[in-house]
PDB file of C-alpha atoms in Angstrom:
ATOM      1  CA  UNK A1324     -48.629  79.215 142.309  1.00  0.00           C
ATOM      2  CA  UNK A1325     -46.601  80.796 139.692  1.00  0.00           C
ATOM      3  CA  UNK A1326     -46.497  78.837 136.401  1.00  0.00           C
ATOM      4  CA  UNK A1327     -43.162  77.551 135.206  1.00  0.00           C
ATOM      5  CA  UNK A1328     -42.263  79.973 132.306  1.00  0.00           C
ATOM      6  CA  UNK A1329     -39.669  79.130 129.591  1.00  0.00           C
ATOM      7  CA  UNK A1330     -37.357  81.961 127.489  1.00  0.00           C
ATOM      8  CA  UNK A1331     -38.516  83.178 124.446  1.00  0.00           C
ATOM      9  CA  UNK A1332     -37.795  81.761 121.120  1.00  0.00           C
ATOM     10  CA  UNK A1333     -36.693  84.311 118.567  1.00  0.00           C
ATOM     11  CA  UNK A1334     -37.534  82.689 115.503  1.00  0.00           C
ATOM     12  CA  UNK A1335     -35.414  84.233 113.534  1.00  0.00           C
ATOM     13  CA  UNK A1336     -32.447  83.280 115.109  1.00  0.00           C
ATOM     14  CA  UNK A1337     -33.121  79.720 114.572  1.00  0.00           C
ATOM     15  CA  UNK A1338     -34.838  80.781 110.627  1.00  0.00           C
ATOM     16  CA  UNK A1339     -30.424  81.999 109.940  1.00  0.00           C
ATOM     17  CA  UNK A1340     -28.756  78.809 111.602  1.00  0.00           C
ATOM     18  CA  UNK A1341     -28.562  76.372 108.806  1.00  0.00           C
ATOM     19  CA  UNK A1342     -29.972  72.483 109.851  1.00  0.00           C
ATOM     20  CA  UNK A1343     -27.008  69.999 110.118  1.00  0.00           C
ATOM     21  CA  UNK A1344     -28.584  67.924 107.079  1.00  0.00           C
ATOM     22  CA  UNK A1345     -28.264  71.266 104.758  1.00  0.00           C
ATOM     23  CA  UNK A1346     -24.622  71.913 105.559  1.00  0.00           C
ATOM     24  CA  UNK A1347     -23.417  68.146 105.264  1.00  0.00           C
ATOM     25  CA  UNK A1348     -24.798  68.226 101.763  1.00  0.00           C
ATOM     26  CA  UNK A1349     -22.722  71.554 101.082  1.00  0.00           C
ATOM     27  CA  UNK A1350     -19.980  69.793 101.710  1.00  0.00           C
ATOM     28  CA  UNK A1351     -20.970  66.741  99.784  1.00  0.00           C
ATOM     29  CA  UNK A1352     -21.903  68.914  97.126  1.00  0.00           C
ATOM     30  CA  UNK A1353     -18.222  71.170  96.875  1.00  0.00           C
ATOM     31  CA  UNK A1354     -16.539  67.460  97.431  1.00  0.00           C
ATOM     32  CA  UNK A1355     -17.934  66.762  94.727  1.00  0.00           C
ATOM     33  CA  UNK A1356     -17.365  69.607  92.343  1.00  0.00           C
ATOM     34  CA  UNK A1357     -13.806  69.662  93.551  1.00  0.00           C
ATOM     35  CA  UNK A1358     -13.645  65.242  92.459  1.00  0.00           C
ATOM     36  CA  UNK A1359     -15.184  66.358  89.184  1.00  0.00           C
ATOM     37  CA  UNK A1360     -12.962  69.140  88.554  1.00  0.00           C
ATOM     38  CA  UNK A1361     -10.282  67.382  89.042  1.00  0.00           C
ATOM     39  CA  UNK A1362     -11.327  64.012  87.003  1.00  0.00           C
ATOM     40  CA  UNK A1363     -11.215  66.596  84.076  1.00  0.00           C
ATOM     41  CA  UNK A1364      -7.962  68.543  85.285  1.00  0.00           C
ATOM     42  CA  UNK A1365      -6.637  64.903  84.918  1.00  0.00           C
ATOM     43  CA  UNK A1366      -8.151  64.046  81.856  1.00  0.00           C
ATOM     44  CA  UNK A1367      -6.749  66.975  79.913  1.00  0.00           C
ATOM     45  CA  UNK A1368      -3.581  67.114  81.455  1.00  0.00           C
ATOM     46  CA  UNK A1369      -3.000  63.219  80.050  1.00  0.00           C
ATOM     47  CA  UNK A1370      -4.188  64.292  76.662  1.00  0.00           C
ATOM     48  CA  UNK A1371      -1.098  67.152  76.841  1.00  0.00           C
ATOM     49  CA  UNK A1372      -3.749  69.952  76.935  1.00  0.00           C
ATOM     50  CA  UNK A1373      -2.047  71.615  79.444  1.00  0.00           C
ATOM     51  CA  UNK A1374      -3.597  75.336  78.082  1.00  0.00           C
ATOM     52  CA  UNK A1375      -6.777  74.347  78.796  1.00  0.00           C
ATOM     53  CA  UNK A1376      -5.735  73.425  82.295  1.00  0.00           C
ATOM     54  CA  UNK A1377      -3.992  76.353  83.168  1.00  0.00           C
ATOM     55  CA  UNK A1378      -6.614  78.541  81.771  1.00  0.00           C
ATOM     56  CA  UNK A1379      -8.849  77.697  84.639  1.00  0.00           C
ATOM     57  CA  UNK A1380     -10.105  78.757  87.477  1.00  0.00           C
ATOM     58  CA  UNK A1381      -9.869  77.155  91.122  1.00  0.00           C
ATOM     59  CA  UNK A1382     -12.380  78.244  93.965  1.00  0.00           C
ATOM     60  CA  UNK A1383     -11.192  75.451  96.737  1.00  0.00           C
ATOM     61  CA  UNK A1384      -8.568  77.116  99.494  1.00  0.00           C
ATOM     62  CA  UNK A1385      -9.266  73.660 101.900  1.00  0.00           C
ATOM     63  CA  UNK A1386      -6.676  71.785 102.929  1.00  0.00           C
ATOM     64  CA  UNK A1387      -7.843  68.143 101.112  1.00  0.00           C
ATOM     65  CA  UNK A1388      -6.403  65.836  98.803  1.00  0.00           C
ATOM     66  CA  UNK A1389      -8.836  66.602  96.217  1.00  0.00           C
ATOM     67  CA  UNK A1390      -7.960  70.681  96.487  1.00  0.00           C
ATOM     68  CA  UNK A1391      -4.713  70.310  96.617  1.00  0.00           C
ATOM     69  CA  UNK A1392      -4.078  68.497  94.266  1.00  0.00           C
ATOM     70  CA  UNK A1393      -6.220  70.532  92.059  1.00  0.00           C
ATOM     71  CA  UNK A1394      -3.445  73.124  92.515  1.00  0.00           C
ATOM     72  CA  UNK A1395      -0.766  70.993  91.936  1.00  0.00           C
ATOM     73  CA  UNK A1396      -1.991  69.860  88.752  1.00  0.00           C
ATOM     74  CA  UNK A1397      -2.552  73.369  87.278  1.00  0.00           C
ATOM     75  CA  UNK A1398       1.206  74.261  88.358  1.00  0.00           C
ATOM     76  CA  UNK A1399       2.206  71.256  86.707  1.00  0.00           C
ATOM     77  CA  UNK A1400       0.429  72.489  83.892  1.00  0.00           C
ATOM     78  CA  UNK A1401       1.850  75.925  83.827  1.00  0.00           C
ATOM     79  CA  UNK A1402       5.182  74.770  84.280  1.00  0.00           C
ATOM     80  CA  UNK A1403       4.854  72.105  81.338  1.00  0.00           C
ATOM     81  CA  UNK A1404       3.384  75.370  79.256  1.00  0.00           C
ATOM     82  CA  UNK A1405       6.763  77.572  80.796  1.00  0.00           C
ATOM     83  CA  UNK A1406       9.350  74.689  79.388  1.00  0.00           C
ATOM     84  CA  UNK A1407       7.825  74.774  76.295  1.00  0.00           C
ATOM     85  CA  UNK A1408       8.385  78.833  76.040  1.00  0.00           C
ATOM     86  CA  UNK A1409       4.748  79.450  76.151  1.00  0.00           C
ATOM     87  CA  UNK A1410       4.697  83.087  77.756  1.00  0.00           C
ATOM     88  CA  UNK A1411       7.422  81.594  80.017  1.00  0.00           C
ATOM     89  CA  UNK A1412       7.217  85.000  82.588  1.00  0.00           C
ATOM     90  CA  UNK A1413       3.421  84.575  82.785  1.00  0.00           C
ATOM     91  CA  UNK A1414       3.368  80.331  83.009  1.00  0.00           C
ATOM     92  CA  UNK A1415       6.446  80.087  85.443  1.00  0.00           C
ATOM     93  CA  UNK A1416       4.520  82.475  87.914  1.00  0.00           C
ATOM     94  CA  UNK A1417       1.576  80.551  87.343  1.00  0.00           C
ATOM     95  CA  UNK A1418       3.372  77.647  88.232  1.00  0.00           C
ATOM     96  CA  UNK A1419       5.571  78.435  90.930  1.00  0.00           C
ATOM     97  CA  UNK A1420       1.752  80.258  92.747  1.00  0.00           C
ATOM     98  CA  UNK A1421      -0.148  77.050  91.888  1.00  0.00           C
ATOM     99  CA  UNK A1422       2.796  74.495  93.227  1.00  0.00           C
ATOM    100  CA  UNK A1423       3.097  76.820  96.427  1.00  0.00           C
ATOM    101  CA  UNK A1424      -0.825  76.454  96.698  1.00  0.00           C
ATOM    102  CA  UNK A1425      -1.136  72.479  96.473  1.00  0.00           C
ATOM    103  CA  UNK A1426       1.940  71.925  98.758  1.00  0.00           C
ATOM    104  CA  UNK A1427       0.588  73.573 101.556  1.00  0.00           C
ATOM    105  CA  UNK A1428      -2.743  72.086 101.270  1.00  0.00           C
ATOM    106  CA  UNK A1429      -2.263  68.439 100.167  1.00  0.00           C
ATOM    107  CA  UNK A1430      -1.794  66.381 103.493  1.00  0.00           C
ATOM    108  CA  UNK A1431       0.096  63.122 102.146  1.00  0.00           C
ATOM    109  CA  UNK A1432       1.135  61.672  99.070  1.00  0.00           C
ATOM    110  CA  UNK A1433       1.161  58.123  98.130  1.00  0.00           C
ATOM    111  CA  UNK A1434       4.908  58.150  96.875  1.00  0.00           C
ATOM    112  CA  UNK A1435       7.741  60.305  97.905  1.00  0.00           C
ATOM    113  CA  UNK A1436       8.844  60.753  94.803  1.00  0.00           C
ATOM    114  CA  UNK A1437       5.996  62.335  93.312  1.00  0.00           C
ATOM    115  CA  UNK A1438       6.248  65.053  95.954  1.00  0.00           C
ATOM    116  CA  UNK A1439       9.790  65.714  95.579  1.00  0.00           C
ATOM    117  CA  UNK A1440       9.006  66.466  91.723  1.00  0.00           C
ATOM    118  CA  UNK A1441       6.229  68.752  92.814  1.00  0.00           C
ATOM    119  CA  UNK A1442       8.548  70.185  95.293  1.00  0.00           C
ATOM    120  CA  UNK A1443      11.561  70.544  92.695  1.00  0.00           C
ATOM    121  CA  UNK A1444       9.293  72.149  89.989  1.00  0.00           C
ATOM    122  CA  UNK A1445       8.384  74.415  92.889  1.00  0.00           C
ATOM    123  CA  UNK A1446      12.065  75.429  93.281  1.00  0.00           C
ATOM    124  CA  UNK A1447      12.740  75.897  89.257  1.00  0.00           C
ATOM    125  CA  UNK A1448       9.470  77.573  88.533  1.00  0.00           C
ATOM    126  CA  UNK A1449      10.572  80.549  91.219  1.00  0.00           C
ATOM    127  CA  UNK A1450      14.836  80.561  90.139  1.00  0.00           C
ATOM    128  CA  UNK A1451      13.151  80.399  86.300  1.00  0.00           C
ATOM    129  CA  UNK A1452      10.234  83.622  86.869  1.00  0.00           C
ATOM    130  CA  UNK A1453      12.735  86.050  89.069  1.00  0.00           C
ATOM    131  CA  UNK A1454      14.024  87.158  85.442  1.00  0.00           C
ATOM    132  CA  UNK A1455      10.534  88.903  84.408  1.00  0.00           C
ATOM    133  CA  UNK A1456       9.690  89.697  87.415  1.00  0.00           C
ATOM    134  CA  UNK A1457      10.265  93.977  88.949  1.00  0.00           C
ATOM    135  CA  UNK A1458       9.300  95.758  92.128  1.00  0.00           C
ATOM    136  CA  UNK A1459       7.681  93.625  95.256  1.00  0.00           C
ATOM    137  CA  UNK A1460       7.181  90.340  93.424  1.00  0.00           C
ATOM    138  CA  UNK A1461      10.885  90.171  92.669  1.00  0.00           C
ATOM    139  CA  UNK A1462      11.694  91.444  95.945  1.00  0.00           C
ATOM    140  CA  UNK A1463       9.675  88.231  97.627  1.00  0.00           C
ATOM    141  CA  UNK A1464      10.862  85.569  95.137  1.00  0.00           C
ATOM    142  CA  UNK A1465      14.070  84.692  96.739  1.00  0.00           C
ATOM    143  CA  UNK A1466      12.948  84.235 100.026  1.00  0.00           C
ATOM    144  CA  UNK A1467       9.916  82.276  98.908  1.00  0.00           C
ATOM    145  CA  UNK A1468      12.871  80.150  96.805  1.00  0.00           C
ATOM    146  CA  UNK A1469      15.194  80.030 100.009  1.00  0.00           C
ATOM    147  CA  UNK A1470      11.757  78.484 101.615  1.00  0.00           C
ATOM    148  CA  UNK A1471      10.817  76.114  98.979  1.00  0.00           C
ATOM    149  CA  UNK A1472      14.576  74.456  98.664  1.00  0.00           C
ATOM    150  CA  UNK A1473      15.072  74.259 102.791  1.00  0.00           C
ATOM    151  CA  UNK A1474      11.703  71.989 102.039  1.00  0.00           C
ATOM    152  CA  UNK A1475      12.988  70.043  99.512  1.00  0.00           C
ATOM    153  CA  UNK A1476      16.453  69.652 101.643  1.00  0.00           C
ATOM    154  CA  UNK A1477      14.213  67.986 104.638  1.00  0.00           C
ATOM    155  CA  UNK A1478      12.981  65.816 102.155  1.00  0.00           C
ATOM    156  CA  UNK A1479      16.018  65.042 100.180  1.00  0.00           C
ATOM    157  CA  UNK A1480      18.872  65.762 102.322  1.00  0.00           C
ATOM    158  CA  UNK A1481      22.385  66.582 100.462  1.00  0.00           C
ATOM    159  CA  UNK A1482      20.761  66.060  97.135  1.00  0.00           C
ATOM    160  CA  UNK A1483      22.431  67.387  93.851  1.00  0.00           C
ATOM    161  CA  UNK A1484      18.485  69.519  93.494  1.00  0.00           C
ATOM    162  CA  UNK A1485      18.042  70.543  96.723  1.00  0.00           C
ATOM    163  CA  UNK A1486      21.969  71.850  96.988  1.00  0.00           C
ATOM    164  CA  UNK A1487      21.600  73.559  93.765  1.00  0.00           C
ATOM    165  CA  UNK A1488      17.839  75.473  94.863  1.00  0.00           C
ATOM    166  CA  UNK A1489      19.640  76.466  97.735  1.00  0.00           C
ATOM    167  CA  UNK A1490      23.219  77.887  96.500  1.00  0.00           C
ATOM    168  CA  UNK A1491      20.454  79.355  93.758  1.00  0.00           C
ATOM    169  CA  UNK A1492      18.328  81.255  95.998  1.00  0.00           C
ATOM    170  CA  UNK A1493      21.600  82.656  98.424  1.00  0.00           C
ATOM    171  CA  UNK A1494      23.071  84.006  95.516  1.00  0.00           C
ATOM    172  CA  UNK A1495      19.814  85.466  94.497  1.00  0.00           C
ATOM    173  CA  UNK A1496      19.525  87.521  97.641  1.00  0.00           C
ATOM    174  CA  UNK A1497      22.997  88.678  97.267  1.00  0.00           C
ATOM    175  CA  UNK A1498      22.827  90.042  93.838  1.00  0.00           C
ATOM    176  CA  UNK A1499      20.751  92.675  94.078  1.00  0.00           C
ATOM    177  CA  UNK A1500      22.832  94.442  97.457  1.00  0.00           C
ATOM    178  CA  UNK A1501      25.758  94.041  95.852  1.00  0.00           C
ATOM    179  CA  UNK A1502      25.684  97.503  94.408  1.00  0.00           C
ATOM    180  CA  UNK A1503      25.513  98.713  97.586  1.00  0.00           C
ATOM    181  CA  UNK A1504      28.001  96.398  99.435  1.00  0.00           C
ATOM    182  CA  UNK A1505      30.668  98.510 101.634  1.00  0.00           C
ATOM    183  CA  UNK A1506      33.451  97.526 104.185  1.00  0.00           C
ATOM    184  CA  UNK A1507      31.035  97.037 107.005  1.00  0.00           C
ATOM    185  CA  UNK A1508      28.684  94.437 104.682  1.00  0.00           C
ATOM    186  CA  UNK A1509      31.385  93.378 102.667  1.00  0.00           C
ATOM    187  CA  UNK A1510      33.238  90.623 105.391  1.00  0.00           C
ATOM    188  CA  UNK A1511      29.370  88.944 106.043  1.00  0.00           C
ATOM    189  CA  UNK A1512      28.606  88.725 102.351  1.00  0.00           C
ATOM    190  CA  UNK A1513      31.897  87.151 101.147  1.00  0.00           C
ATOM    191  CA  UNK A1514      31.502  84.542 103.647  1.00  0.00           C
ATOM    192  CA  UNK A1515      27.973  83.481 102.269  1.00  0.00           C
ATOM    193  CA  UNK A1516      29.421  83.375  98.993  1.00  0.00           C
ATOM    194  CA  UNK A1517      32.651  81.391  99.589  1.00  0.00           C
ATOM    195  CA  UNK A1518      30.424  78.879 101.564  1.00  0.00           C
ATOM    196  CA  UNK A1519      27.950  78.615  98.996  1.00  0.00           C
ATOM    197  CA  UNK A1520      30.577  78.092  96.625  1.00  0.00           C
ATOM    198  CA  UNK A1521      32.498  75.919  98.448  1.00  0.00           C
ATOM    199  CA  UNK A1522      29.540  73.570  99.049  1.00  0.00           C
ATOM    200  CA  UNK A1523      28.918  73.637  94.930  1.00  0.00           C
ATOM    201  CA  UNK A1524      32.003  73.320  93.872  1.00  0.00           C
ATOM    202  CA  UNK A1525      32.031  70.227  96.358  1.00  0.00           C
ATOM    203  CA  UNK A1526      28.939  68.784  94.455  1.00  0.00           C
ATOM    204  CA  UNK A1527      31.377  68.840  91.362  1.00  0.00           C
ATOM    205  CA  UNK A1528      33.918  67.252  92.739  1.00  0.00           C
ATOM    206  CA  UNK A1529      31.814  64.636  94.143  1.00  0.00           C
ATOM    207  CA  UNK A1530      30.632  64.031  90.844  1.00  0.00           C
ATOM    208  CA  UNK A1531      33.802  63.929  88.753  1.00  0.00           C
ATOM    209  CA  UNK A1532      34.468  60.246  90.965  1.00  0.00           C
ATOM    210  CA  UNK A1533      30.843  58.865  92.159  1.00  0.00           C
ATOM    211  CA  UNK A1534      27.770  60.031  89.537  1.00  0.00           C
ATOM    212  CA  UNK A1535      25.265  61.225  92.447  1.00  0.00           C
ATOM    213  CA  UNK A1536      21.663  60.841  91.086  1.00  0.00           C
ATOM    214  CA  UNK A1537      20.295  63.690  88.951  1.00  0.00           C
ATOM    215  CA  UNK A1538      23.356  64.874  88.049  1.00  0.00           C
ATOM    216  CA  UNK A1539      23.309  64.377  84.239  1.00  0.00           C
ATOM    217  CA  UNK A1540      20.484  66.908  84.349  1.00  0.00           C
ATOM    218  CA  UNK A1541      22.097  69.673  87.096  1.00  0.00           C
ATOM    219  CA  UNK A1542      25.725  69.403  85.489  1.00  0.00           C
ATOM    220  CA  UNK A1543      24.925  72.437  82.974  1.00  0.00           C
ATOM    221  CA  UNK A1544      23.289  73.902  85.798  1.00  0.00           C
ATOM    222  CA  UNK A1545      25.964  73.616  88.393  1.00  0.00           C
ATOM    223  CA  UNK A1546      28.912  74.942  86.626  1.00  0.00           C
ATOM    224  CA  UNK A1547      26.762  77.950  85.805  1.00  0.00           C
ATOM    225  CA  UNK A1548      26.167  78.418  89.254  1.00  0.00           C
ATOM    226  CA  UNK A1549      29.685  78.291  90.085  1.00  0.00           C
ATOM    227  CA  UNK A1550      30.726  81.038  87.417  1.00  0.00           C
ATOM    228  CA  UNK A1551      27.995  83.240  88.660  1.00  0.00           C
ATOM    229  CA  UNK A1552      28.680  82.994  92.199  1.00  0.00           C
ATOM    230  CA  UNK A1553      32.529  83.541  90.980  1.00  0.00           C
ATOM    231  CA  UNK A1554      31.115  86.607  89.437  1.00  0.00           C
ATOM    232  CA  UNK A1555      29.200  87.794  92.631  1.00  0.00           C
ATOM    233  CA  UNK A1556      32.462  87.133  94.557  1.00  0.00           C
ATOM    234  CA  UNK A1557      35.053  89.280  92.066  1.00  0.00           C
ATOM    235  CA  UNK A1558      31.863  91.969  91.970  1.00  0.00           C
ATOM    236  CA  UNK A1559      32.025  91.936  96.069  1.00  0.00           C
ATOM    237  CA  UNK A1560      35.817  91.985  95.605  1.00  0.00           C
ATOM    238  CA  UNK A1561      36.116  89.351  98.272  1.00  0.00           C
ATOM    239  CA  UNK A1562      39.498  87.906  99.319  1.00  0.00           C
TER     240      UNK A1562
END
C-alpha cells in the first residue's frame, strides 16, 4: 500500500508571512505613536505654538480619528500662522494641503460645528494661497476650491460662507480665460457671472433686512466680491 504523502512545506514561505500576534502589535504600536503625536500636536497648539506644530512631520495616510485629526490640527496650525502674516504663501498652502488631508480621512466629528470651521478654513486657506501661487498649482486651486465649498454647501446649505466660497471659486475659474474670451465663449461666461452675481448681490440684500449668521464677518468680503465679479463682467463686456 502506498503511504499517504502530504505537500511540501517551503519554509521560507511561512519564515516571510508575519504571525497574527506580530502585526496586531504594529498596529498597536503606530496607534499609539499616532495618540502620542497628537496629545503633543494638542498640547502645543493650546499653548499658541502653532510653529512648532506646523514644522512637523506626519507619516499616518489611514483613514482614523487619531490621523486625521493629526492633519487637521497642523492645517489649523498653518492657517493660524497664515492670519498672522507668517510667510502667508507658504502657511496658507500648508493649510489648505493639511485641511484637505484630515477631511478626507477623519470619519465623524462629535459636533457639526467644529467641522464646518475645518471645512470653512479649508475654503479660505485655498481663495487666500491662489495669489502666490504660478503654473499647475494655480491651475488646480480653483477646482479644488469649487470642491471644498460644494462640501461645505451640503453641510450648510444657503449659508452666507458657503455662498461666498462658491461665487469665490466661479469667478476664480473665469478670470484667468477672460483674456481669451471671444463671441463663441463670451454668451456661456456672462451667464455664470450674472448668476453668480445675482445670487451675491441677493445675500446683500437679504442682509440689509434680516442679519443672516456670519455676516458681520463676510460683509467686507461680499461687497468685494460683487465689485470684482462687476469687474469680470465689464472685462467680458457682457450685456
Amino acid at each position: 500500500m502506498t503511504p499517504n504523502t502530504w505537500p511540501p512545506v517551503h519554509r521560507t514561505a511561512l519564515k516571510r508571512q508575519p504571525p497574527l500576534a506580530a502585526c496586531l502589535a504594529l498596529i498597536f504600536i503606530f496607534s499609539g505613536c499616532v495618540s502620542l503625536q497628537l496629545s503633543q500636536f494638542q498640547d502645543y497648539a493650546a499653548r499658541g505654538d502653532h510653529e512648532w506644530v506646523a514644522a512637523q512631520t506626519i507619516e499616518c495616510r489611514r483613514a482614523s480619528e487619531g490621523c486625521g485629526q493629526l492633519h487637521l490640527t497642523k492645517g489649523d496650525a498653518c492657517f493660524q500662522l497664515a492670519k498672522m502674516d507668517r510667510e502667508p504663501g507658504v502657511n496658507f498652502a500648508c493649510a489648505a494641503d493639511e485641511l484637505e488631508k484630515g477631511l478626507a480621512l477623519k470619519q465623524s466629528f462629535d459636533a457639526a460645528g467644529v467641522q464646518l470651521q475645518y471645512r470653512e478654513k479649508l475654503c479660505e486657506s485655498l481663495r487666500r494661497v491662489h495669489g502666490w501661487q504660478s503654473g499647475k498649482a494655480a491651475e488646480e486651486t480653483p477646482d479644488r476650491l469649487l470642491q471644498a465649498a460644494n462640501a461645505l454647501y451640503q453641510l450648510a446649505p444657503e449659508s452666507v460662507p458657503a455662498v461666498y466660497y462658491l461665487a469665490s471659486a466661479r469667478l476664480m475659474e473665469i478670470k484667468p480665460i477672460l483674456a481669451d474670451i471671444n463671441a463663441a465663449t463670451r454668451v456661456p461666461i456672462c451667464l455664470r457671472l450674472k448668476r453668480t452675481v445675482n445670487r451675491v448681490l441677493e445675500v446683500i440684500e437679504t442682509a440689509r433686512g434680516d442679519t443672516p449668521p456670519h455676516w458681520d464677518r463676510f460683509a467686507g468680503d461680499y461687497q468685494r466680491l460683487a465689485f470684482d465679479l462687476g469687474a469680470a463682467m465689464q472685462a467680458a463686456e457682457c450685456r
